[in-house]
């Protein structure tokens, strides 16, 4: 009977082609896998994996009958007694790595796996073992065996994205090392006694491998380090490689490539150093490596221990809403954001409440469907199925014998939301703020005609421009999802303490002693709020009253207050030397927040509006020339750590006019969702279309309509603004009263928990409104010196207590440091 059933299903059995995705580690609709209670069923035609509760759904939907069933059982490893009693203390990490020798330790798995493989034929649910398959007819046995072997040996889709170990010190051979040019020179470098040739610094010194110049390194975010003389030398000469003096040993040294902007390997290092009289085999280490400095900096700043509450024993939490997320390799930014997102009712209702319908309507490949994967993630976090308390330890059982918290691994979700994105598709650390906006944008695109949970965040901001020359005003409105608060360091309450710490730091640098603990600036929250609301001067403002450029003063207020207010503290900035840095500040973020005083009032009696006249068109030649990018200028901007595509746009939009204008452009556009998207240059020549005939991109139309405007409004606005989404929204607001553009706008069916929309709310995007009083319910914290490195965790208030989510570990928080947060989430106060 089994052979007959398998024969009938043979037409649906395939052998995966090279490179074809095989999902043999995770269900498409849940986080079930081979180690789950029912194992994993892999369709032998589509190679999608399904848990026991979803395999029949796939069979009924597609008619596929043959499935490879994988079941793994965890068994404790046998102890040979050689390990000795007790657990050795954890070693201090000596390299920026996870799961490798010298790196941050990860607990070894005390279990081993036994795997059972068989074929299951549906709907009969007949199981066929490999032993039984071997007794069948050769034609059947050979074809099915080939499929099984290919499925088991193929790289699984999840395995390709998984990270067994992360090593921040894995370095590549520099492209400049082999053919490095070293002109004849009389320069001879002694084995000690070095100093910077420009400022006499005696530490953090680098020797350029082309000309032998000894210069100081870069200045660090906290003001320590060098004076950037080595970097400036490279910019003047273009000489690419430098070695850090004091790190040279017979085993190697710290080699940095300025053009590649990373630490590299130089296979010919001994020969290159001997050019300047340095015998690498006789050198000894006298200075800290860059890795050691980074580790020391993290320890000295003290954020890591404080934010993760390392000084106290935290009680693990289990059950619904307390499910952790495994770190897939620098994915903590995603974990922190999604934990907070699914603590919000709108997202719970949209994706978890409607999960069965979303799954039922999913396409043939649910792993590539946004709504399916978000619903799967939400259910995984909220259901409690993957957060069960471990059994009580038996007498004599060691702490290391306890299994790690289950948690979920959001591989499919991460691969899908990062697909095609230059940053989120990588395993590099990212900015949680940028990912939040990216996720919000994807939700907008996938909620065209259905309930949109982004309404919880969406609000309308009012911008009032006061032309100083004409004394007239202009009001514009824009849709936003996040409030950005600047950090006025000049308002710090401990200025004397900061000044004293700076003096101690300089003394320690001069004397070569250990640097003191970093003193954190204490900035009042009210000072940040005042900085946000204070008037901002706008240069080159086009005054329609004067038909000329003027100076205006801009004020920003709220036209509506969202149910959930997101506040980002602008901690990441640049120094006067354009070196990226993070502001190490403590801000007394309030648990209760009242922004009622920031509600916009619109045009007031006695105010005269600026005429609504479009500015004169730009004069362009009859035959537009192809834009030219100054690639050398692009390189200079990219050296500061910005995404290359953003640097290209900065140089393009500032007409290659210099480094400072490009950096100013970058700073002004850092928070835009498309900041890192590729630069799209306008077409030129005979095939060039004018704005009058250029159809708006469908994605732009969707973005505008997702904010609540009609398609007709979106098309007209994009046409009038040369397909600029930001200007299109402003255009709709400024033309809302015109007969041919005024369209009745529906207010969202979802009302604020505390009230309804005001009857005087003008037509516009769907938003909720209510009192501007809020309670803090979550915050995301960042540890590290920049957004490109470090770690994220989040705290969420549940049932009156704070809970810390640190990747897969979920615990009751004892000392939540809300003063060190990066992104804060407030919900409307209904009390």
Short mmCIF file of N, CA and C in Angstrom, two decimals, residues 760-816:
data_model
loop_
_atom_site.label_atom_id
_atom_site.label_comp_id
_atom_site.label_asym_id
_atom_site.label_seq_id
_atom_site.Cartn_x
_atom_site.Cartn_y
_atom_site.Cartn_z
N UNK A 760 -13.79 70.13 13.83
CA UNK A 760 -13.17 71.18 13.02
C UNK A 760 -11.90 70.70 12.32
N UNK A 761 -11.57 69.39 12.49
CA UNK A 761 -10.37 68.89 11.84
C UNK A 761 -10.53 69.01 10.33
N UNK A 762 -9.60 69.65 9.64
CA UNK A 762 -9.73 69.82 8.20
C UNK A 762 -9.55 68.50 7.47
N UNK A 763 -10.04 68.47 6.24
CA UNK A 763 -9.83 67.30 5.41
C UNK A 763 -8.35 67.05 5.27
N UNK A 764 -7.95 65.80 5.30
CA UNK A 764 -6.54 65.48 5.22
C UNK A 764 -6.32 64.00 5.43
N UNK A 765 -5.15 63.61 5.82
CA UNK A 765 -4.87 62.18 6.00
C UNK A 765 -5.62 61.63 7.20
N UNK A 766 -5.80 60.32 7.20
CA UNK A 766 -6.48 59.69 8.32
C UNK A 766 -5.55 59.74 9.53
N UNK A 767 -5.98 60.39 10.56
CA UNK A 767 -5.23 60.46 11.81
C UNK A 767 -6.21 60.37 12.96
N UNK A 768 -5.69 60.03 14.10
CA UNK A 768 -6.47 60.08 15.32
C UNK A 768 -6.01 61.30 16.11
N UNK A 769 -6.87 61.76 16.96
CA UNK A 769 -6.53 62.94 17.74
C UNK A 769 -7.15 62.82 19.12
N UNK A 770 -6.57 63.52 20.03
CA UNK A 770 -7.05 63.51 21.40
C UNK A 770 -6.16 64.38 22.26
N UNK A 771 -6.32 64.32 23.57
CA UNK A 771 -5.49 65.14 24.45
C UNK A 771 -4.01 64.80 24.29
N UNK A 772 -3.16 65.79 24.52
CA UNK A 772 -1.73 65.61 24.39
C UNK A 772 -1.05 65.18 25.68
N UNK A 773 -1.72 64.36 26.47
CA UNK A 773 -1.15 63.87 27.72
C UNK A 773 -0.82 62.39 27.56
N UNK A 774 0.39 62.02 28.00
CA UNK A 774 0.89 60.67 27.71
C UNK A 774 1.55 60.04 28.93
N UNK A 775 1.64 58.69 28.88
CA UNK A 775 2.38 57.90 29.86
C UNK A 775 3.43 57.08 29.13
N UNK A 776 4.61 57.00 29.70
CA UNK A 776 5.69 56.21 29.11
C UNK A 776 5.38 54.73 29.30
N UNK A 777 5.50 53.92 28.20
CA UNK A 777 5.25 52.49 28.34
C UNK A 777 6.38 51.65 27.75
N UNK A 778 7.33 52.27 27.05
CA UNK A 778 8.44 51.49 26.51
C UNK A 778 9.57 52.42 26.10
N UNK A 779 10.78 51.90 26.09
CA UNK A 779 11.90 52.65 25.53
C UNK A 779 12.98 51.68 25.06
N UNK A 780 13.69 52.09 24.01
CA UNK A 780 14.77 51.32 23.41
C UNK A 780 16.08 52.02 23.75
N UNK A 781 17.06 51.26 24.20
CA UNK A 781 18.35 51.82 24.60
C UNK A 781 19.46 51.27 23.72
N UNK A 782 20.46 52.10 23.47
CA UNK A 782 21.62 51.71 22.66
C UNK A 782 22.87 51.80 23.51
N UNK A 783 23.73 50.81 23.39
CA UNK A 783 25.03 50.80 24.06
C UNK A 783 26.11 50.76 22.99
N UNK A 784 27.11 51.61 23.12
CA UNK A 784 28.18 51.64 22.14
C UNK A 784 28.48 53.06 21.71
N UNK A 785 29.47 53.18 20.83
CA UNK A 785 29.95 54.51 20.46
C UNK A 785 29.30 55.06 19.20
N UNK A 786 28.60 54.23 18.42
CA UNK A 786 27.92 54.73 17.22
C UNK A 786 26.83 53.75 16.84
N UNK A 787 25.98 54.16 15.90
CA UNK A 787 24.88 53.29 15.46
C UNK A 787 25.40 52.08 14.70
N UNK A 788 26.63 52.13 14.23
CA UNK A 788 27.17 51.05 13.43
C UNK A 788 27.78 49.94 14.28
N UNK A 789 27.75 50.08 15.59
CA UNK A 789 28.27 49.04 16.47
C UNK A 789 27.48 49.10 17.77
N UNK A 790 27.77 48.18 18.68
CA UNK A 790 27.11 48.21 19.97
C UNK A 790 25.97 47.22 20.07
N UNK A 791 25.00 47.53 20.90
CA UNK A 791 23.93 46.59 21.22
C UNK A 791 22.68 47.36 21.61
N UNK A 792 21.50 46.78 21.30
CA UNK A 792 20.21 47.37 21.65
C UNK A 792 19.43 46.43 22.58
N UNK A 793 18.75 47.02 23.55
CA UNK A 793 17.77 46.30 24.35
C UNK A 793 16.54 47.20 24.48
N UNK A 794 15.45 46.65 24.94
CA UNK A 794 14.27 47.49 25.18
C UNK A 794 13.64 47.14 26.51
N UNK A 795 12.97 48.11 27.10
CA UNK A 795 12.19 47.93 28.33
C UNK A 795 10.73 48.23 27.98
N UNK A 796 9.82 47.38 28.44
CA UNK A 796 8.40 47.58 28.20
C UNK A 796 7.67 47.42 29.54
N UNK A 797 6.76 48.34 29.82
CA UNK A 797 5.98 48.28 31.06
C UNK A 797 4.74 47.42 30.84
N UNK A 798 4.64 46.32 31.59
CA UNK A 798 3.53 45.40 31.46
C UNK A 798 2.96 45.09 32.84
N UNK A 799 1.65 45.30 32.96
CA UNK A 799 0.95 45.04 34.21
C UNK A 799 1.62 45.74 35.39
N UNK A 800 2.04 46.97 35.14
CA UNK A 800 2.57 47.80 36.21
C UNK A 800 4.04 47.59 36.54
N UNK A 801 4.73 46.70 35.83
CA UNK A 801 6.14 46.48 36.11
C UNK A 801 6.94 46.54 34.81
N UNK A 802 8.20 46.92 34.94
CA UNK A 802 9.07 47.02 33.77
C UNK A 802 9.69 45.66 33.47
N UNK A 803 9.73 45.34 32.19
CA UNK A 803 10.33 44.08 31.71
C UNK A 803 11.44 44.44 30.73
N UNK A 804 12.60 43.82 30.86
CA UNK A 804 13.71 44.07 29.95
C UNK A 804 13.81 42.93 28.94
N UNK A 805 13.89 43.28 27.66
CA UNK A 805 14.03 42.33 26.56
C UNK A 805 15.43 42.50 25.97
N UNK A 806 16.27 41.52 26.26
CA UNK A 806 17.66 41.54 25.82
C UNK A 806 17.87 40.34 24.90
N UNK A 807 17.51 40.53 23.62
CA UNK A 807 17.50 39.43 22.65
C UNK A 807 16.60 38.31 23.18
N UNK A 808 17.15 37.09 23.37
CA UNK A 808 16.28 35.98 23.75
C UNK A 808 15.99 35.93 25.24
N UNK A 809 16.65 36.78 26.02
CA UNK A 809 16.44 36.78 27.46
C UNK A 809 15.40 37.83 27.84
N UNK A 810 14.38 37.40 28.55
CA UNK A 810 13.31 38.29 29.01
C UNK A 810 13.25 38.19 30.53
N UNK A 811 13.37 39.33 31.20
CA UNK A 811 13.45 39.31 32.67
C UNK A 811 12.70 40.47 33.27
N UNK A 812 12.33 40.32 34.53
CA UNK A 812 11.74 41.43 35.28
C UNK A 812 12.84 42.45 35.57
N UNK A 813 12.61 43.68 35.18
CA UNK A 813 13.62 44.73 35.36
C UNK A 813 13.62 45.24 36.79
N UNK A 814 14.81 45.41 37.33
CA UNK A 814 14.97 45.91 38.70
C UNK A 814 15.37 47.38 38.72
N UNK A 815 16.22 47.78 37.76
CA UNK A 815 16.71 49.16 37.73
C UNK A 815 16.67 49.70 36.30
N UNK A 816 15.48 49.95 35.76
CA UNK A 816 15.41 50.45 34.38
C UNK A 816 16.01 51.86 34.28
#
